[in-house]
Short mmCIF file of C-alpha atoms and ligand atoms in Angstrom, two decimals:
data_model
loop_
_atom_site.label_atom_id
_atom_site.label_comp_id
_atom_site.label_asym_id
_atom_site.label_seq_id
_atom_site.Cartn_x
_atom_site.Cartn_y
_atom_site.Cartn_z
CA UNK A 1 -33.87 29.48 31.10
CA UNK A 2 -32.90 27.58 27.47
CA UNK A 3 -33.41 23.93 27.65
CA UNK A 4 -31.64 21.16 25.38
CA UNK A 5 -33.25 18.19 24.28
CA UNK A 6 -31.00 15.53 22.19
CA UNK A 7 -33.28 13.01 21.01
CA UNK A 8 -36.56 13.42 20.33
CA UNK A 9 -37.78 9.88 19.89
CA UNK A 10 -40.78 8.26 21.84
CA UNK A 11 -38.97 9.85 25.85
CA UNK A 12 -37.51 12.81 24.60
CA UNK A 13 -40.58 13.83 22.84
CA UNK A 14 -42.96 12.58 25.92
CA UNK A 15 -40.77 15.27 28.08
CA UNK A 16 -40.59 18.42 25.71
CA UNK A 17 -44.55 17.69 25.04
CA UNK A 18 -45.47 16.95 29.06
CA UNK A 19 -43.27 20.49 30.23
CA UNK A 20 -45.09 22.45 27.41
CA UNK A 21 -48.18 21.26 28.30
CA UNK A 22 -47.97 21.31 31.92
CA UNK A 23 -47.10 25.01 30.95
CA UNK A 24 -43.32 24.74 32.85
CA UNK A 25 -41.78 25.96 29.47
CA UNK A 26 -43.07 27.78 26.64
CA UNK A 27 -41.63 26.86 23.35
CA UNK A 28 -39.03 29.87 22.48
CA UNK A 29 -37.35 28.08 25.51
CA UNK A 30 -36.58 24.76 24.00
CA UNK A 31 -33.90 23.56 21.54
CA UNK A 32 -34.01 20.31 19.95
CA UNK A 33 -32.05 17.94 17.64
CA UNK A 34 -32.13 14.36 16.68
CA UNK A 35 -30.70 11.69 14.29
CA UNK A 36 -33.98 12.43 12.60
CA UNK A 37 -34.39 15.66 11.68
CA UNK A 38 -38.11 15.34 10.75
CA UNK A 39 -38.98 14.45 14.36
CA UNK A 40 -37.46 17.79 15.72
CA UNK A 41 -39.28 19.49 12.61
CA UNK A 42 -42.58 18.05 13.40
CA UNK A 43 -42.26 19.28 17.34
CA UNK A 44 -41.25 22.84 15.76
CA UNK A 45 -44.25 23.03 13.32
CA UNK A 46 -46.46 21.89 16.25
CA UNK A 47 -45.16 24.36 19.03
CA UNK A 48 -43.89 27.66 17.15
CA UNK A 49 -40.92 29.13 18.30
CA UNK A 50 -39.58 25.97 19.21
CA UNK A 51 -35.95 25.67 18.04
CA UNK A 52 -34.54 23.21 15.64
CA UNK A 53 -30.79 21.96 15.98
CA UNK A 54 -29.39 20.81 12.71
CA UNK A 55 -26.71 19.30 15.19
CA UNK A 56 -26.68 18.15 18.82
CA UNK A 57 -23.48 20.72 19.28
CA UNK A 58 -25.97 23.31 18.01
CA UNK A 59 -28.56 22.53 20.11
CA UNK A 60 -26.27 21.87 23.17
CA UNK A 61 -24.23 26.08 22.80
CA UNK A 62 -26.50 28.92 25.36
CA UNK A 63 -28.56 25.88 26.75
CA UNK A 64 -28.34 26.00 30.91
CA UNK A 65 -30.28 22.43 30.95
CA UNK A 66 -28.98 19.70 28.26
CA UNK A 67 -31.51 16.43 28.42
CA UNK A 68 -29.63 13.60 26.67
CA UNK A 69 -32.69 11.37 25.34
CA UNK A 70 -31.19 8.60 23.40
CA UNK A 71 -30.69 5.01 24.41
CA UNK A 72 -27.34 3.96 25.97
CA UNK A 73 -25.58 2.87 22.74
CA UNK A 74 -25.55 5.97 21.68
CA UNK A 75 -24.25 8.20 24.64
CA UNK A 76 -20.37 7.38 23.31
CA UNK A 77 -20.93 9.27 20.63
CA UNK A 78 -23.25 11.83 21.73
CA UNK A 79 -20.69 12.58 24.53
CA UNK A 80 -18.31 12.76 22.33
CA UNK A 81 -19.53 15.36 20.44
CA UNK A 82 -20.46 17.14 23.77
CA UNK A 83 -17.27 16.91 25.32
CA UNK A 84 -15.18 20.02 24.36
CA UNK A 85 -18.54 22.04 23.84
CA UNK A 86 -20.46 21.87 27.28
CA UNK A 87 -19.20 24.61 30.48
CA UNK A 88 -18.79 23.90 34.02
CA UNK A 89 -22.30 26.15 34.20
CA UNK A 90 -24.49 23.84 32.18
CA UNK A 91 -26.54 20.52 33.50
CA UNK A 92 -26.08 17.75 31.63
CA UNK A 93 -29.01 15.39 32.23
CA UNK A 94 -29.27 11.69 31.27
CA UNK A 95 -32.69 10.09 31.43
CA UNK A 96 -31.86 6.20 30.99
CA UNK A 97 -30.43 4.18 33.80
CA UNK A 98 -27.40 2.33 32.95
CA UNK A 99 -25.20 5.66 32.07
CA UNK A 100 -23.90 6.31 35.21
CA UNK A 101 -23.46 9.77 36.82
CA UNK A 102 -19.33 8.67 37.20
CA UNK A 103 -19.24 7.98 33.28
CA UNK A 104 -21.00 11.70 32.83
CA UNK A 105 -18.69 13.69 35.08
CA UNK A 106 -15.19 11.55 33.44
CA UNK A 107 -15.78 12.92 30.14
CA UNK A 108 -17.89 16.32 30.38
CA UNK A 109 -16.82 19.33 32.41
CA UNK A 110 -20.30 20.05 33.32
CA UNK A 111 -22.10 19.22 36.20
CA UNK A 112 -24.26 15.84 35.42
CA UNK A 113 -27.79 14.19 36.64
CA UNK A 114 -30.04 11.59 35.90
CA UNK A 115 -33.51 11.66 36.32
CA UNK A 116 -35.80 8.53 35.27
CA UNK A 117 -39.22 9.84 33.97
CA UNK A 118 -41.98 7.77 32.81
CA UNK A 119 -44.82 7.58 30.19
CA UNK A 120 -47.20 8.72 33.15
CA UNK A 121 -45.55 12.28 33.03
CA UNK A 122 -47.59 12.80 29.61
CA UNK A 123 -51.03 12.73 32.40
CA UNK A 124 -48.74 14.85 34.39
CA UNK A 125 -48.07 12.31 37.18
CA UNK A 126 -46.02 9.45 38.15
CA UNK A 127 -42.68 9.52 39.96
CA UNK A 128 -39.34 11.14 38.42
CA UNK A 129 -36.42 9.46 39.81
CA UNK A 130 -33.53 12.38 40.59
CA UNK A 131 -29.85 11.42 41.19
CA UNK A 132 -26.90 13.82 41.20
CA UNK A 133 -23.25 14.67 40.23
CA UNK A 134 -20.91 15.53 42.76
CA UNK A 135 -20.91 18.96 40.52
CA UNK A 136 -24.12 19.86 41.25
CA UNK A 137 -25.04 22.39 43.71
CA UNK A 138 -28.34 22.85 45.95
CA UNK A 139 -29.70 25.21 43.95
CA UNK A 140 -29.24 23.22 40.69
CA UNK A 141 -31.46 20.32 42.37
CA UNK A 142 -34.14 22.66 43.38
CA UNK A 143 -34.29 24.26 39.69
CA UNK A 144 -34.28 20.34 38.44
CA UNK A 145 -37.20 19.43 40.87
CA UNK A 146 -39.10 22.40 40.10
CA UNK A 147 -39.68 21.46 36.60
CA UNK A 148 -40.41 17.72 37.20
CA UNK A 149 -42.60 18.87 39.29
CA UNK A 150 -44.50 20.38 36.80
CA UNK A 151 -45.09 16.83 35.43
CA UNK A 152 -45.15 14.40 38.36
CA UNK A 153 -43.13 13.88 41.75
CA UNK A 154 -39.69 14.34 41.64
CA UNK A 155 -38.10 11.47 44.24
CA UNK A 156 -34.37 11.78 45.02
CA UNK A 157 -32.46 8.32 45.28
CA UNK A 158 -29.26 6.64 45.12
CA UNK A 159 -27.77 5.58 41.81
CA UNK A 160 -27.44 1.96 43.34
CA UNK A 161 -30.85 1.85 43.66
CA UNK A 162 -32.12 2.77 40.10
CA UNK A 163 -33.13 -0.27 38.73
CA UNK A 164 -35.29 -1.90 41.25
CA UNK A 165 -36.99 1.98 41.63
CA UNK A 166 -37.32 2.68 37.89
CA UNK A 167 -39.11 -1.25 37.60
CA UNK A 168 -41.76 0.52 39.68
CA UNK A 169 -41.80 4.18 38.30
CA UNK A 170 -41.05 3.75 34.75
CA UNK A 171 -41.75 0.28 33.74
CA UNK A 172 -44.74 -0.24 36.29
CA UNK A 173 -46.97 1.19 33.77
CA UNK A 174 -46.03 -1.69 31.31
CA UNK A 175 -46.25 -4.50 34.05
CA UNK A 176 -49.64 -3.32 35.61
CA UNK A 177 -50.97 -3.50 32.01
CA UNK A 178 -49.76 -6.79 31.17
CA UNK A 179 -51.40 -7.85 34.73
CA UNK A 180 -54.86 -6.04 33.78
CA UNK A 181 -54.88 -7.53 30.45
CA UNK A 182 -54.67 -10.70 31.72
CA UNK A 183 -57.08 -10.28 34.52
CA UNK A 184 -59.73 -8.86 31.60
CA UNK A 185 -59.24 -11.93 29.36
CA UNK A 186 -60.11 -14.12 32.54
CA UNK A 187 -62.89 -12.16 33.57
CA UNK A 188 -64.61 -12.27 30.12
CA UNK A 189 -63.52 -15.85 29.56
CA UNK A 190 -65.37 -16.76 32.74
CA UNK A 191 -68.52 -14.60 32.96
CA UNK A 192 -68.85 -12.91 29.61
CA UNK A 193 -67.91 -9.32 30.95
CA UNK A 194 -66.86 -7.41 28.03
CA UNK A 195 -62.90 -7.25 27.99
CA UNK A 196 -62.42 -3.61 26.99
CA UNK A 197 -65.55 -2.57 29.93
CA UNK A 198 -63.09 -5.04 32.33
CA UNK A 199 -59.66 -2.89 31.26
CA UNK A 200 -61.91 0.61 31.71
CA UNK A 201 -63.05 -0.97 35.29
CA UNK A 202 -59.35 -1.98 36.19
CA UNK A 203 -58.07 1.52 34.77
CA UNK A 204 -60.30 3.32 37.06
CA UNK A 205 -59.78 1.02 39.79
CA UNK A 206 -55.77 1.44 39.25
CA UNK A 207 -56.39 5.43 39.32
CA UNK A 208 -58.40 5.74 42.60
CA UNK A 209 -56.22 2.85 44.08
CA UNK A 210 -53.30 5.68 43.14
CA UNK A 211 -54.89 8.00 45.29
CA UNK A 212 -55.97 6.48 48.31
CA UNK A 213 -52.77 5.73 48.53
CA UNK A 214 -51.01 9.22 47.74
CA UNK A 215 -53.54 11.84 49.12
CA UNK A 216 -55.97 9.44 50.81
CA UNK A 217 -53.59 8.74 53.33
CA UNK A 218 -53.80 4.80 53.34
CA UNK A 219 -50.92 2.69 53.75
CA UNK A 220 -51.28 -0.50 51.78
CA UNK A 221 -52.05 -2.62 54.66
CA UNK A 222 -54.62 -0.50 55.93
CA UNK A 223 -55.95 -0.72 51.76
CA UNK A 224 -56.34 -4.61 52.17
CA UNK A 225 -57.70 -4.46 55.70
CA UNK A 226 -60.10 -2.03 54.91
CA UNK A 227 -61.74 -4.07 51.82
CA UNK A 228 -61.16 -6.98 52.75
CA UNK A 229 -64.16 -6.85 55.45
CA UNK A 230 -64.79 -10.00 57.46
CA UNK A 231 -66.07 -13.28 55.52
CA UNK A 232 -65.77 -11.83 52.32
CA UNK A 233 -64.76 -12.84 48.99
CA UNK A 234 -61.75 -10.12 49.01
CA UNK A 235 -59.84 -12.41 51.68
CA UNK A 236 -60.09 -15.37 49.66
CA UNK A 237 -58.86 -13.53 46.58
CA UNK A 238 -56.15 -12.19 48.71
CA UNK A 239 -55.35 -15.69 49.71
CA UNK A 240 -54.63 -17.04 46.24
CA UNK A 241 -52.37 -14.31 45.20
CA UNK A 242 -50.50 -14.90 48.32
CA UNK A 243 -49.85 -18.29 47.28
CA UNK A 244 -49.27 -17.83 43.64
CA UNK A 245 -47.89 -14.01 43.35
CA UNK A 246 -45.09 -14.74 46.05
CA UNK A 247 -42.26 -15.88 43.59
CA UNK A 248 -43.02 -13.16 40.92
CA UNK A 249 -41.54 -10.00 42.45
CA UNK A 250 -38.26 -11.32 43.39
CA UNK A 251 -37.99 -13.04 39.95
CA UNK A 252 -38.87 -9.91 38.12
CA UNK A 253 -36.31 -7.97 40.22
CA UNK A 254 -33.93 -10.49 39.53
CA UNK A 255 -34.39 -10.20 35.84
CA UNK A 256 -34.18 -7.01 35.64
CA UNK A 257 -31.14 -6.07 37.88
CA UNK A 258 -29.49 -8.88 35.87
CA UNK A 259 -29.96 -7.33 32.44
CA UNK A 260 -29.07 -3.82 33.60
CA UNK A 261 -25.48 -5.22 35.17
CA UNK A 262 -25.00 -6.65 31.34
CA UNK A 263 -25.91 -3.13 30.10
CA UNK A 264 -23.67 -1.49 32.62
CA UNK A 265 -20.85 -4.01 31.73
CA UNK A 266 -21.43 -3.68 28.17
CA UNK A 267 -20.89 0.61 28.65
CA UNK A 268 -18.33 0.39 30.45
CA UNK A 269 -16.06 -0.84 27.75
CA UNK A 270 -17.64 1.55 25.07
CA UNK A 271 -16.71 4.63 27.81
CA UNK A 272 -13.35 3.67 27.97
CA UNK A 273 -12.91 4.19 24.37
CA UNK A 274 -13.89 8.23 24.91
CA UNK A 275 -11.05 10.26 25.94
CA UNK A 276 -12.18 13.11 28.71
N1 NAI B 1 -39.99 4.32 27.48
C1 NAI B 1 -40.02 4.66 28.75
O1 NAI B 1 -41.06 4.58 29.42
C2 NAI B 1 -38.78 5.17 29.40
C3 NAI B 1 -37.57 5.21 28.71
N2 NAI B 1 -36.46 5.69 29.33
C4 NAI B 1 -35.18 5.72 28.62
O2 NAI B 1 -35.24 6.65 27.57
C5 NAI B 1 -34.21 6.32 26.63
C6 NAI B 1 -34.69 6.65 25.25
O3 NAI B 1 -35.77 5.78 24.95
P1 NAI B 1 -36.80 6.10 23.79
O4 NAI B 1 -37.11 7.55 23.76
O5 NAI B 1 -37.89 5.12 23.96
O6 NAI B 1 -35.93 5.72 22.50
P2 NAI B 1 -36.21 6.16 21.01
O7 NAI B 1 -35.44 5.23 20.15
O8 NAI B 1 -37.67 6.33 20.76
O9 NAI B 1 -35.55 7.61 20.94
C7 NAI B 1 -34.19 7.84 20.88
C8 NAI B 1 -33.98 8.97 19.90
O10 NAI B 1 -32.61 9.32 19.91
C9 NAI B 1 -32.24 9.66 18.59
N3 NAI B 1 -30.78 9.52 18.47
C10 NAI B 1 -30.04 8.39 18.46
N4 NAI B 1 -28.74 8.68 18.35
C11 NAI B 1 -28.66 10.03 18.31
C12 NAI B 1 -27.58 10.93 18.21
N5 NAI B 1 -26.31 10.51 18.09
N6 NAI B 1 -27.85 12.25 18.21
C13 NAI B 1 -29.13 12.71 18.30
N7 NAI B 1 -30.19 11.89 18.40
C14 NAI B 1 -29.96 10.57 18.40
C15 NAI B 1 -33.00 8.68 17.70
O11 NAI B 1 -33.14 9.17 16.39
C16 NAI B 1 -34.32 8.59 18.45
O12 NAI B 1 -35.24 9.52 17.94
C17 NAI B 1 -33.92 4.83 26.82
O13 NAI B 1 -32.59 4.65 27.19
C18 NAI B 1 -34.85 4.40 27.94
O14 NAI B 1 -34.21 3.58 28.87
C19 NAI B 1 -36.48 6.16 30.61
C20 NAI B 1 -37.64 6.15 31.32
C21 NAI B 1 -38.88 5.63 30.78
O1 LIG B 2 -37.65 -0.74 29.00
C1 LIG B 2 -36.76 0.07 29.22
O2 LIG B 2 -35.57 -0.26 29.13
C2 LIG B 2 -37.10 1.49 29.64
C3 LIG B 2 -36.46 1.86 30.93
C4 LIG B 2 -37.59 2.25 31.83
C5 LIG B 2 -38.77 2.06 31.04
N1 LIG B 2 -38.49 1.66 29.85
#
């Protein structure tokens, strides 16, 4: 199996380097181009045998798996170029959220998916988020989930539901930091506790949390009943962020959902201007 990668910035990078290491796909299997040629160059010095694409066309011919890693601006003319170059055979796959599976199949002739990864695939976990083309056929899904299962859990959902599932997958990482981070400066502001020993306490905290939940078999009920015992401090900490954490989640959502309807809006118009 030959896989494509077009962009290799900070995602398409994370991916090639997570399935290599997870030991999914060797190197000789991999083609890569990008705007920057010295990114795709430094990848091929690193992993030998690795292929560098002086174009995305290039990289793109003999590949059965295309991953399209660049940010949404730049799919119009990516796609462009792809257009009267890709088969009905190959799987095109986008990675970023607002390109929607209906703009893929309208202008390529391939069959087309998106999968959401996330920065936790480089640990080889977190959740990839797996939607798919009317093109694609049983046995293309199964070939898609196999390798993101090499790096995390692949989780099949609807396109509608992208954004408020990728906020969790893919951005969680981002908003549980910002939360630890904060929780760190008050715990050394109050008691003294050493802010980076606070963030190593929260990160292993976060990580077994991540597994009772996963293979410990807790729900997150059962979590808070558990350690919350009877007359103990964890109920009155659970009482303040009841009062003060309610508003946040639906805000954030909110937020969110709002700038990725812009986005969507704002694509929309650019893939009208591609001809299929
Ligand atoms: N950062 C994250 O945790 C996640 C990001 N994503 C999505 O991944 C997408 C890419 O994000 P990043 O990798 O952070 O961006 P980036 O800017 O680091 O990488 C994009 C790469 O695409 C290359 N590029 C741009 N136009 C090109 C073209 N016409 N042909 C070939 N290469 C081209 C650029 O040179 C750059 O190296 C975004 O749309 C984002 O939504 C998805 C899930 C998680
Ligand atoms: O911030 C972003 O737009 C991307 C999408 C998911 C994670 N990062």
């Amino acid at each position: 199996m030959q896989i494509a990668f077009i962009g290799t910035g900070s995602m398409g990078g994370l991916l090639i380097e997570s399935f290599l290491r997870s030991g999914a796909l060797q190197p000789k299997q991999i083609t890569a181009s990008s705007r920057t040629l010295s990114k795709v160059e430094r990848l091929s010095a690193r992993y030998p045998g690795l292929k560098t694409a002086s174009s995305n066309v290039q990289a793109a011919l003999h590949s059965d798996i295309i991953f399209l890693c660049v940010k949404p601006l730049d799919f119009q003319s990516v796609l462009s170029e792809l257009k009267d170059v890709v088969t009905e055979e190959q799987i095109v796959v986008s990675i970023t959220s607002p390109i929607l599976l209906a703009h893929l199949e309208s202008i390529l002739p391939s069959k087309a998916a998106k999968i959401i990864p996330t920065i936790t695939h480089s640990v080889l976990s977190g959740a990839s988020l797996c939607m798919y083309g009317e093109r694609i056929r049983p046995e293309d899904r199964l070939l898609l989930e196999q390798l993101f299962s090499s790096v995390g859990t692949p989780v099949p959902i609807p396109e509608t539901q992208v954004r408020t599932a990728s906020d969790i997958s893919s951005c969680g990482p981002a908003f549980l930091a910002y939360i630890l981070a904060l929780w760190a400066d008050a715990a050394e502001s109050r008691s003294g506790l050493d802010r980076n020993t606070a963030i190593q306490l929260g990160a292993q905290m976060l990580l077994g949390t991540g597994r009772l939940l996963t293979e410990g078999g807790f729900t997150v009920e059962q979590l808070q009943q558990r350690v919350a015992v009877p007359g103990g401090v964890t109920a009155e900490g659970l009482q303040v962020l009841q009062e003060h954490l309610f508003q946040v989640f639906p805000e954030l959502i909110k937020t969110t959902t709002r700038k990725h309807e812009h986005d969507l809006i704002k694509l929309d118009k650019l893939f009208e201007n591609i001809e299929a």
